[in-house]
mmCIF file of C-alpha atoms in Angstrom:
data_model
loop_
_atom_site.group_PDB
_atom_site.id
_atom_site.type_symbol
_atom_site.label_atom_id
_atom_site.label_comp_id
_atom_site.label_asym_id
_atom_site.label_seq_id
_atom_site.Cartn_x
_atom_site.Cartn_y
_atom_site.Cartn_z
ATOM 1 C CA MET A 182 142.246 40.403 106.889
ATOM 2 C CA THR A 183 139.690 43.372 107.846
ATOM 3 C CA SER A 184 139.515 46.295 108.394
ATOM 4 C CA VAL A 185 140.022 46.606 113.148
ATOM 5 C CA ALA A 186 140.124 49.544 115.255
ATOM 6 C CA GLU A 187 142.641 49.808 117.351
ATOM 7 C CA ARG A 188 140.775 50.913 120.548
ATOM 8 C CA PRO A 189 139.992 48.563 123.823
ATOM 9 C CA ASP A 190 136.839 46.345 123.932
ATOM 10 C CA PRO A 191 134.433 48.946 125.394
ATOM 11 C CA MET A 192 131.652 46.097 125.879
ATOM 12 C CA SER A 193 134.630 43.983 128.162
ATOM 13 C CA ASP A 194 133.936 46.647 130.737
ATOM 14 C CA PRO A 195 130.168 48.167 129.155
ATOM 15 C CA MET A 196 131.160 52.000 130.418
ATOM 16 C CA SER A 197 134.265 52.036 129.295
ATOM 17 C CA ASP A 198 134.805 55.597 126.823
ATOM 18 C CA PRO A 199 135.671 53.304 122.990
ATOM 19 C CA MET A 200 137.143 57.024 121.731
ATOM 20 C CA SER A 201 139.697 57.034 125.092
ATOM 21 C CA GLY A 202 140.346 52.742 125.870
ATOM 22 C CA ARG A 203 140.543 54.449 129.480
ATOM 23 C CA THR A 204 138.242 51.796 132.300
ATOM 24 C CA PRO A 205 136.095 54.031 134.018
ATOM 25 C CA PRO A 206 136.824 53.831 137.655
ATOM 26 C CA ALA A 207 134.600 50.808 139.640
ATOM 27 C CA GLY A 208 131.499 51.180 141.088
ATOM 28 C CA ARG A 209 129.925 52.488 137.248
ATOM 29 C CA ARG A 210 126.977 50.765 136.617
ATOM 30 C CA ASP A 211 125.873 49.743 133.297
ATOM 31 C CA LEU A 212 123.250 52.215 132.333
ATOM 32 C CA GLY A 213 122.091 50.000 128.947
ATOM 33 C CA TRP A 214 119.195 48.229 130.549
ATOM 34 C CA VAL A 215 118.370 52.089 131.922
ATOM 35 C CA GLY A 216 118.545 53.465 129.008
ATOM 36 C CA ILE A 217 116.653 51.526 126.241
ATOM 37 C CA PRO A 218 113.512 52.064 129.002
ATOM 38 C CA LEU A 219 114.544 55.993 129.376
ATOM 39 C CA VAL A 220 113.911 55.653 124.768
ATOM 40 C CA ALA A 221 110.342 54.600 125.412
ATOM 41 C CA ALA A 222 109.706 57.058 128.047
ATOM 42 C CA LEU A 223 111.097 59.619 127.002
ATOM 43 C CA GLY A 224 109.714 58.696 123.844
ATOM 44 C CA LEU A 225 106.269 58.498 125.290
ATOM 45 C CA ALA A 226 106.632 61.667 126.982
ATOM 46 C CA ALA A 227 107.135 63.638 123.783
ATOM 47 C CA TYR A 228 104.401 62.190 122.163
ATOM 48 C CA TRP A 229 102.409 64.102 124.295
ATOM 49 C CA LEU A 230 104.629 67.830 125.111
ATOM 50 C CA LEU A 231 104.939 67.907 121.578
ATOM 51 C CA PRO A 232 102.348 67.612 119.389
ATOM 52 C CA ASP A 233 103.168 69.666 116.726
ATOM 53 C CA ASP A 234 106.303 68.153 116.960
ATOM 54 C CA LEU A 235 105.941 64.339 116.042
ATOM 55 C CA ALA A 236 107.052 64.653 111.860
ATOM 56 C CA LEU A 237 109.776 65.799 113.266
ATOM 57 C CA LEU A 238 110.128 63.127 116.277
ATOM 58 C CA THR A 239 108.953 60.191 113.732
ATOM 59 C CA ARG A 240 112.183 60.790 111.850
ATOM 60 C CA ILE A 241 114.326 60.803 114.203
ATOM 61 C CA ALA A 242 112.688 57.573 115.634
ATOM 62 C CA ALA A 243 113.299 56.429 111.934
ATOM 63 C CA SER A 244 117.423 57.728 111.669
ATOM 64 C CA ALA A 245 117.728 56.415 115.040
ATOM 65 C CA LEU A 246 117.394 53.135 113.976
ATOM 66 C CA PHE A 247 119.638 53.527 111.343
ATOM 67 C CA VAL A 248 122.620 55.124 113.202
ATOM 68 C CA LEU A 249 122.489 51.960 115.533
ATOM 69 C CA SER A 250 122.921 49.541 112.497
ATOM 70 C CA LEU A 251 126.001 51.766 111.470
ATOM 71 C CA ASP A 252 126.724 51.657 114.970
ATOM 72 C CA LEU A 253 126.875 47.613 115.053
ATOM 73 C CA VAL A 254 129.019 47.524 111.778
ATOM 74 C CA LEU A 255 131.803 50.785 113.643
ATOM 75 C CA GLY A 256 131.848 50.256 116.702
ATOM 76 C CA TYR A 257 131.046 46.722 117.850
ATOM 77 C CA GLY A 258 132.778 45.566 114.322
ATOM 78 C CA GLY A 259 135.458 48.272 114.001
ATOM 79 C CA ILE A 260 134.136 48.448 110.130
ATOM 80 C CA ALA A 261 134.690 51.592 108.946
ATOM 81 C CA THR A 262 132.480 52.504 105.841
ATOM 82 C CA LEU A 263 131.000 55.518 104.283
ATOM 83 C CA GLY A 264 128.548 53.749 102.426
ATOM 84 C CA GLN A 265 125.600 52.688 105.563
ATOM 85 C CA ALA A 266 123.212 54.219 102.763
ATOM 86 C CA ALA A 267 122.793 51.316 100.340
ATOM 87 C CA MET A 268 121.230 49.474 102.801
ATOM 88 C CA PHE A 269 118.632 51.979 104.001
ATOM 89 C CA GLY A 270 118.096 52.931 100.748
ATOM 90 C CA THR A 271 117.599 48.901 99.446
ATOM 91 C CA GLY A 272 115.109 48.891 102.218
ATOM 92 C CA ALA A 273 113.535 51.824 101.461
ATOM 93 C CA TYR A 274 113.035 51.639 97.926
ATOM 94 C CA ALA A 275 111.762 47.388 98.065
ATOM 95 C CA ALA A 276 109.390 48.260 101.017
ATOM 96 C CA GLY A 277 108.012 51.127 98.476
ATOM 97 C CA ILE A 278 107.882 48.756 95.557
ATOM 98 C CA VAL A 279 105.902 46.482 97.436
ATOM 99 C CA ALA A 280 102.983 48.380 99.140
ATOM 100 C CA VAL A 281 102.824 50.071 95.911
ATOM 101 C CA ASN A 282 101.536 47.146 93.727
ATOM 102 C CA TRP A 283 101.527 44.078 96.244
ATOM 103 C CA ILE A 284 100.839 44.172 99.946
ATOM 104 C CA ASN A 285 100.854 47.469 101.504
ATOM 105 C CA ASP A 286 100.562 46.259 105.611
ATOM 106 C CA PRO A 287 103.311 47.929 107.208
ATOM 107 C CA PHE A 288 104.862 44.862 109.362
ATOM 108 C CA ALA A 289 105.453 43.423 105.734
ATOM 109 C CA MET A 290 106.625 46.709 104.625
ATOM 110 C CA LEU A 291 109.772 46.393 108.078
ATOM 111 C CA ALA A 292 109.992 42.665 106.735
ATOM 112 C CA VAL A 293 110.583 43.772 102.885
ATOM 113 C CA GLY A 294 112.876 45.862 104.151
ATOM 114 C CA GLY A 295 114.839 44.268 106.333
ATOM 115 C CA ILE A 296 115.208 40.866 104.211
ATOM 116 C CA ALA A 297 116.242 43.432 100.862
ATOM 117 C CA GLY A 298 118.708 45.558 103.053
ATOM 118 C CA GLY A 299 120.141 42.332 104.274
ATOM 119 C CA LEU A 300 120.787 40.481 101.134
ATOM 120 C CA ILE A 301 122.229 43.708 99.833
ATOM 121 C CA ALA A 302 124.735 43.602 102.871
ATOM 122 C CA LEU A 303 125.623 39.988 103.112
ATOM 123 C CA VAL A 304 126.635 40.099 99.413
ATOM 124 C CA THR A 305 128.349 43.308 98.754
ATOM 125 C CA GLY A 306 130.427 42.950 102.067
ATOM 126 C CA ALA A 307 131.661 39.845 101.348
ATOM 127 C CA LEU A 308 133.259 41.006 98.364
ATOM 128 C CA ILE A 309 134.435 44.073 100.493
ATOM 129 C CA LEU A 310 135.321 42.872 103.827
ATOM 130 C CA HIS A 311 138.631 41.634 102.514
ATOM 131 C CA ALA A 312 140.209 45.149 102.315
ATOM 132 C CA ARG A 313 141.486 47.190 104.884
ATOM 133 C CA GLY A 314 141.566 50.941 105.417
ATOM 134 C CA LEU A 315 141.538 53.344 103.146
ATOM 135 C CA THR A 316 140.545 50.588 100.133
ATOM 136 C CA LEU A 317 137.600 49.815 103.011
ATOM 137 C CA LEU A 318 135.933 52.468 103.360
ATOM 138 C CA MET A 319 136.017 53.804 99.096
ATOM 139 C CA LEU A 320 134.604 51.089 99.003
ATOM 140 C CA THR A 321 131.833 51.021 100.651
ATOM 141 C CA ILE A 322 131.519 54.856 98.814
ATOM 142 C CA ALA A 323 130.860 53.056 95.880
ATOM 143 C CA VAL A 324 128.351 50.226 96.879
ATOM 144 C CA GLY A 325 126.825 54.138 97.941
ATOM 145 C CA GLN A 326 127.202 55.407 94.514
ATOM 146 C CA ILE A 327 126.227 52.135 93.204
ATOM 147 C CA VAL A 328 122.900 51.607 94.629
ATOM 148 C CA GLN A 329 121.553 55.504 94.173
ATOM 149 C CA GLU A 330 123.231 54.843 91.126
ATOM 150 C CA VAL A 331 120.286 51.484 89.743
ATOM 151 C CA ALA A 332 117.723 53.502 91.914
ATOM 152 C CA ASN A 333 118.188 56.567 89.206
ATOM 153 C CA LYS A 334 118.208 53.716 86.101
ATOM 154 C CA ALA A 335 115.585 52.064 87.104
ATOM 155 C CA ARG A 336 112.861 55.037 87.069
ATOM 156 C CA ASP A 337 110.040 52.839 85.996
ATOM 157 C CA TRP A 338 110.211 50.507 89.575
ATOM 158 C CA THR A 339 111.705 53.469 91.586
ATOM 159 C CA GLY A 340 110.781 56.752 89.930
ATOM 160 C CA GLY A 341 114.240 58.583 89.221
ATOM 161 C CA SER A 342 114.530 60.967 90.726
ATOM 162 C CA ASP A 343 111.345 61.997 90.889
ATOM 163 C CA GLY A 344 110.922 59.395 93.170
ATOM 164 C CA LEU A 345 108.972 56.905 94.593
ATOM 165 C CA SER A 346 105.312 58.311 95.681
ATOM 166 C CA GLY A 347 102.624 57.096 96.394
ATOM 167 C CA ILE A 348 102.974 54.806 99.435
ATOM 168 C CA ASP A 349 99.528 54.153 101.406
ATOM 169 C CA PRO A 350 100.265 51.943 104.090
ATOM 170 C CA ALA A 351 97.563 49.669 105.471
ATOM 171 C CA PRO A 352 96.635 50.538 109.160
ATOM 172 C CA VAL A 353 98.530 49.017 111.595
ATOM 173 C CA LEU A 354 97.024 45.733 112.876
ATOM 174 C CA GLY A 355 93.570 46.703 110.818
ATOM 175 C CA LEU A 356 93.214 48.842 113.585
ATOM 176 C CA PHE A 357 95.073 52.063 114.015
ATOM 177 C CA ARG A 358 95.186 54.171 110.179
ATOM 178 C CA PHE A 359 98.258 56.703 110.037
ATOM 179 C CA ASP A 360 96.485 59.768 109.818
ATOM 180 C CA MET A 361 98.040 63.322 108.520
ATOM 181 C CA PHE A 362 98.543 64.603 112.157
ATOM 182 C CA GLY A 363 102.026 61.715 112.325
ATOM 183 C CA ARG A 364 100.304 60.203 115.433
ATOM 184 C CA THR A 365 100.592 57.178 115.048
ATOM 185 C CA SER A 366 103.708 57.246 112.092
ATOM 186 C CA TYR A 367 105.238 58.222 115.412
ATOM 187 C CA LEU A 368 104.241 55.764 118.150
ATOM 188 C CA PHE A 369 104.733 52.683 115.366
ATOM 189 C CA ALA A 370 108.207 54.457 114.189
ATOM 190 C CA LEU A 371 109.085 54.485 118.300
ATOM 191 C CA ALA A 372 108.175 51.043 118.767
ATOM 192 C CA VAL A 373 109.823 49.795 116.032
ATOM 193 C CA LEU A 374 113.141 52.189 117.261
ATOM 194 C CA VAL A 375 112.630 49.940 121.486
ATOM 195 C CA VAL A 376 112.256 46.471 119.828
ATOM 196 C CA GLY A 377 115.587 46.889 117.148
ATOM 197 C CA LEU A 378 117.227 48.702 121.115
ATOM 198 C CA LEU A 379 116.429 45.271 122.390
ATOM 199 C CA VAL A 380 117.130 43.338 119.699
ATOM 200 C CA ALA A 381 120.335 44.686 119.411
ATOM 201 C CA ARG A 382 121.684 45.115 123.025
ATOM 202 C CA ARG A 383 120.931 40.353 122.603
ATOM 203 C CA ILE A 384 122.627 40.460 120.094
ATOM 204 C CA VAL A 385 125.950 42.612 121.249
ATOM 205 C CA ARG A 386 125.583 40.627 124.204
ATOM 206 C CA SER A 387 125.781 36.747 122.460
ATOM 207 C CA PRO A 388 128.501 34.896 121.737
ATOM 208 C CA PHE A 389 128.725 35.920 118.370
ATOM 209 C CA GLY A 390 128.580 39.494 119.289
ATOM 210 C CA LEU A 391 131.246 38.419 121.276
ATOM 211 C CA ALA A 392 133.634 36.601 118.709
ATOM 212 C CA CYS A 393 132.964 39.462 116.920
ATOM 213 C CA ARG A 394 134.184 42.147 118.626
ATOM 214 C CA GLY A 395 137.012 39.473 119.040
ATOM 215 C CA VAL A 396 137.182 39.735 115.525
ATOM 216 C CA ARG A 397 137.823 44.224 116.039
ATOM 217 C CA GLU A 398 140.370 43.565 119.182
ATOM 218 C CA ASP A 399 142.270 40.572 117.964
ATOM 219 C CA PRO A 400 141.844 38.518 114.338
ATOM 220 C CA LEU A 401 145.126 37.163 114.418
ATOM 221 C CA ARG A 402 144.576 35.215 117.760
ATOM 222 C CA ILE A 403 140.762 34.347 116.255
ATOM 223 C CA SER A 404 142.005 32.185 113.569
ATOM 224 C CA ALA A 405 144.294 30.543 116.233
ATOM 225 C CA ILE A 406 141.282 29.282 117.671
ATOM 226 C CA GLY A 407 140.030 27.969 114.363
ATOM 227 C CA GLY A 408 137.720 30.531 113.310
ATOM 228 C CA SER A 409 137.277 32.513 110.425
ATOM 229 C CA PRO A 410 137.437 36.243 111.582
ATOM 230 C CA LYS A 411 135.786 37.344 107.126
ATOM 231 C CA SER A 412 132.709 35.331 107.650
ATOM 232 C CA TYR A 413 132.232 36.897 111.811
ATOM 233 C CA LEU A 414 132.442 40.907 110.169
ATOM 234 C CA VAL A 415 130.333 39.815 107.325
ATOM 235 C CA ALA A 416 127.760 38.123 108.837
ATOM 236 C CA LEU A 417 127.183 41.521 110.713
ATOM 237 C CA TYR A 418 127.603 43.428 108.407
ATOM 238 C CA GLY A 419 124.792 41.431 107.634
ATOM 239 C CA VAL A 420 122.713 41.814 110.233
ATOM 240 C CA ALA A 421 124.081 45.439 110.278
ATOM 241 C CA GLY A 422 122.265 45.632 107.278
ATOM 242 C CA VAL A 423 119.206 44.134 108.206
ATOM 243 C CA PHE A 424 118.643 46.841 110.848
ATOM 244 C CA ALA A 425 119.569 49.413 108.419
ATOM 245 C CA GLY A 426 117.184 48.426 105.897
ATOM 246 C CA VAL A 427 113.829 47.855 108.407
ATOM 247 C CA ALA A 428 115.224 51.811 109.193
ATOM 248 C CA GLY A 429 114.784 52.717 105.301
ATOM 249 C CA ALA A 430 111.248 50.330 105.378
ATOM 250 C CA LEU A 431 110.967 52.664 108.339
ATOM 251 C CA THR A 432 111.234 55.674 106.413
ATOM 252 C CA ALA A 433 109.061 55.267 103.715
ATOM 253 C CA VAL A 434 105.983 53.332 105.453
ATOM 254 C CA THR A 435 105.872 57.011 107.790
ATOM 255 C CA SER A 436 106.640 59.498 105.253
ATOM 256 C CA GLY A 437 104.546 58.215 101.474
ATOM 257 C CA ILE A 438 107.647 58.689 99.946
ATOM 258 C CA VAL A 439 111.612 57.456 98.540
ATOM 259 C CA GLY A 440 113.654 60.276 97.508
ATOM 260 C CA LEU A 441 117.693 59.323 95.495
ATOM 261 C CA ASP A 442 119.030 60.572 98.557
ATOM 262 C CA SER A 443 118.016 58.165 101.132
ATOM 263 C CA ALA A 444 120.904 55.582 99.200
ATOM 264 C CA GLY A 445 123.430 58.790 99.404
ATOM 265 C CA PHE A 446 126.295 59.660 100.626
ATOM 266 C CA SER A 447 125.582 62.676 102.481
ATOM 267 C CA TRP A 448 123.458 60.231 104.399
ATOM 268 C CA SER A 449 125.946 57.546 105.705
ATOM 269 C CA ALA A 450 128.272 61.180 106.262
ATOM 270 C CA GLU A 451 124.934 62.115 109.036
ATOM 271 C CA ALA A 452 124.596 59.117 110.224
ATOM 272 C CA LEU A 453 128.013 58.628 111.429
ATOM 273 C CA VAL A 454 128.298 62.162 112.846
ATOM 274 C CA MET A 455 125.220 61.637 114.371
ATOM 275 C CA LEU A 456 127.082 58.302 115.973
ATOM 276 C CA VAL A 457 129.317 60.461 117.030
ATOM 277 C CA LEU A 458 127.778 63.147 119.114
ATOM 278 C CA GLY A 459 126.335 60.354 120.173
ATOM 279 C CA GLY A 460 129.116 57.994 121.302
ATOM 280 C CA THR A 461 130.821 54.644 119.482
ATOM 281 C CA GLY A 462 129.778 51.624 120.935
ATOM 282 C CA ARG A 463 126.861 51.791 122.664
ATOM 283 C CA LEU A 464 123.498 51.318 121.018
ATOM 284 C CA TYR A 465 121.480 53.961 122.924
ATOM 285 C CA GLY A 466 124.717 56.217 122.029
ATOM 286 C CA ALA A 467 122.792 55.982 118.443
ATOM 287 C CA VAL A 468 119.539 57.563 119.808
ATOM 288 C CA ILE A 469 121.017 60.827 121.719
ATOM 289 C CA GLY A 470 123.268 61.755 118.531
ATOM 290 C CA THR A 471 120.240 61.147 116.718
ATOM 291 C CA ALA A 472 118.440 63.332 118.622
ATOM 292 C CA ALA A 473 121.001 65.974 119.489
ATOM 293 C CA PHE A 474 121.596 66.416 115.886
ATOM 294 C CA MET A 475 118.273 66.770 114.024
ATOM 295 C CA GLY A 476 116.646 68.204 116.820
ATOM 296 C CA ILE A 477 119.794 71.205 117.220
ATOM 297 C CA HIS A 478 119.266 70.598 113.164
ATOM 298 C CA HIS A 479 115.893 71.882 113.344
ATOM 299 C CA VAL A 480 116.070 74.525 115.669
ATOM 300 C CA LEU A 481 118.913 76.375 113.915
ATOM 301 C CA ALA A 482 118.083 75.846 110.842
ATOM 302 C CA ALA A 483 114.668 77.331 112.274
ATOM 303 C CA SER A 484 115.643 80.935 113.414
ATOM 304 C CA ASP A 485 119.687 81.381 110.850
ATOM 305 C CA PRO A 486 119.101 78.670 107.681
ATOM 306 C CA PHE A 487 121.655 80.441 106.351
ATOM 307 C CA HIS A 488 124.660 79.455 109.220
ATOM 308 C CA TRP A 489 122.825 77.128 110.584
ATOM 309 C CA MET A 490 126.031 74.538 109.572
ATOM 310 C CA ALA A 491 128.283 76.449 110.713
ATOM 311 C CA PHE A 492 126.791 75.827 114.777
ATOM 312 C CA ILE A 493 126.445 71.670 114.119
ATOM 313 C CA GLY A 494 130.051 71.661 113.302
ATOM 314 C CA LEU A 495 131.152 73.728 116.585
ATOM 315 C CA PHE A 496 129.232 71.610 118.727
ATOM 316 C CA LEU A 497 130.739 68.734 116.711
ATOM 317 C CA ILE A 498 134.303 70.062 117.723
ATOM 318 C CA GLY A 499 132.953 71.169 121.308
ATOM 319 C CA ILE A 500 131.888 67.106 121.998
ATOM 320 C CA VAL A 501 135.005 65.985 120.113
ATOM 321 C CA LEU A 502 137.021 67.937 122.425
ATOM 322 C CA PHE A 503 135.930 67.835 125.719
ATOM 323 C CA LEU A 504 133.384 64.141 125.363
ATOM 324 C CA PRO A 505 135.736 62.335 123.267
ATOM 325 C CA GLY A 506 133.888 59.358 123.750
ATOM 326 C CA GLY A 507 130.241 61.587 122.967
ATOM 327 C CA ILE A 508 127.198 62.558 124.340
ATOM 328 C CA ALA A 509 126.765 58.472 125.890
ATOM 329 C CA SER A 510 130.176 59.177 127.675
ATOM 330 C CA GLY A 511 129.479 62.531 129.572
ATOM 331 C CA VAL A 512 125.667 61.068 130.513
ATOM 332 C CA GLU A 513 127.329 57.435 131.906
ATOM 333 C CA ARG A 514 130.554 59.473 133.975
ATOM 334 C CA LEU A 515 127.216 61.586 134.849
ATOM 335 C CA GLY A 516 125.775 58.038 136.391
ATOM 336 C CA GLY A 517 128.949 56.822 137.548
ATOM 337 C CA LEU A 518 129.472 60.016 139.878
ATOM 338 C CA LEU A 519 125.523 60.112 141.895
ATOM 339 C CA HIS A 520 126.031 56.185 141.580
ATOM 340 C CA ARG A 521 129.670 56.747 143.559
ATOM 341 C CA LYS A 522 127.579 59.855 146.406
ATOM 342 C CA GLU A 523 124.746 57.228 146.798
ATOM 343 C CA GLY A 524 127.268 55.029 148.298
ATOM 344 C CA ARG A 525 128.966 57.361 150.842
ATOM 345 C CA THR A 526 125.839 58.321 151.862
#
């Protein structure tokens, strides 16, 4: 039997709090379709308002797609994992190796990264998802460590501890070259993130997504009606691996280098922190949490490079105490209040 979160289904009511399990008052709107256009609009606004920070914004977009993949397995499948970076690193290295040796088209690199991430997720998921609890958590960490060590030893292909460099992607659609100012990189990353959000939303609201949430809530009932809980979760793990692999490939495309840290444990842990900050089981919460974490990190590390981690810790504690559903839950509550006020008016 697989690891299943003991929480009410947040998507049975899209505005329910996945951390507290409380159902919000009637009349609160589903902000999912609002969130995705808002991400696109804010992303385009940032392009014009923050022209000197496009490199940071590009990293935020690629990282948000990675955190989104973690939200699929944890927020919708209830699979506790600290090894999601294994799929991210696999996708990044696969895309980089293909670009250096064969074809450097950015869309082909994304496809290769997604396939590589999905394959490693399916293979490892079929082996480890029979466990549960701490055993499953330890197995996911072990998978990440194995992938990182393989990348370190395969020095002829990956560059080992020096990293894989020399990745020079071709112009997007043959028209838009990746320039030194990061304009094309950012717009490309933003477009991939928005498409990823749309695809993920379609998946979680499909019959397959509903079945996965049913497994998370009551795997015995799914078995009783003829379903296979492990098969559903392995498939979801593979789908999330595709998203993580695409995120890794996107990082390789936009940065031109892949390092061992892309498959490291710390990257998986940071992604989990970002997801908790934003809010699980909401999709766009991954974007909010990533932007908040990396934005605060950027500002604090520049102003106080020796104590910025303490401020990050205090910020995380405050979010957990006062907004247990993440920043997205606060946004949803505010939207509900405004909606009720508008209705009374």
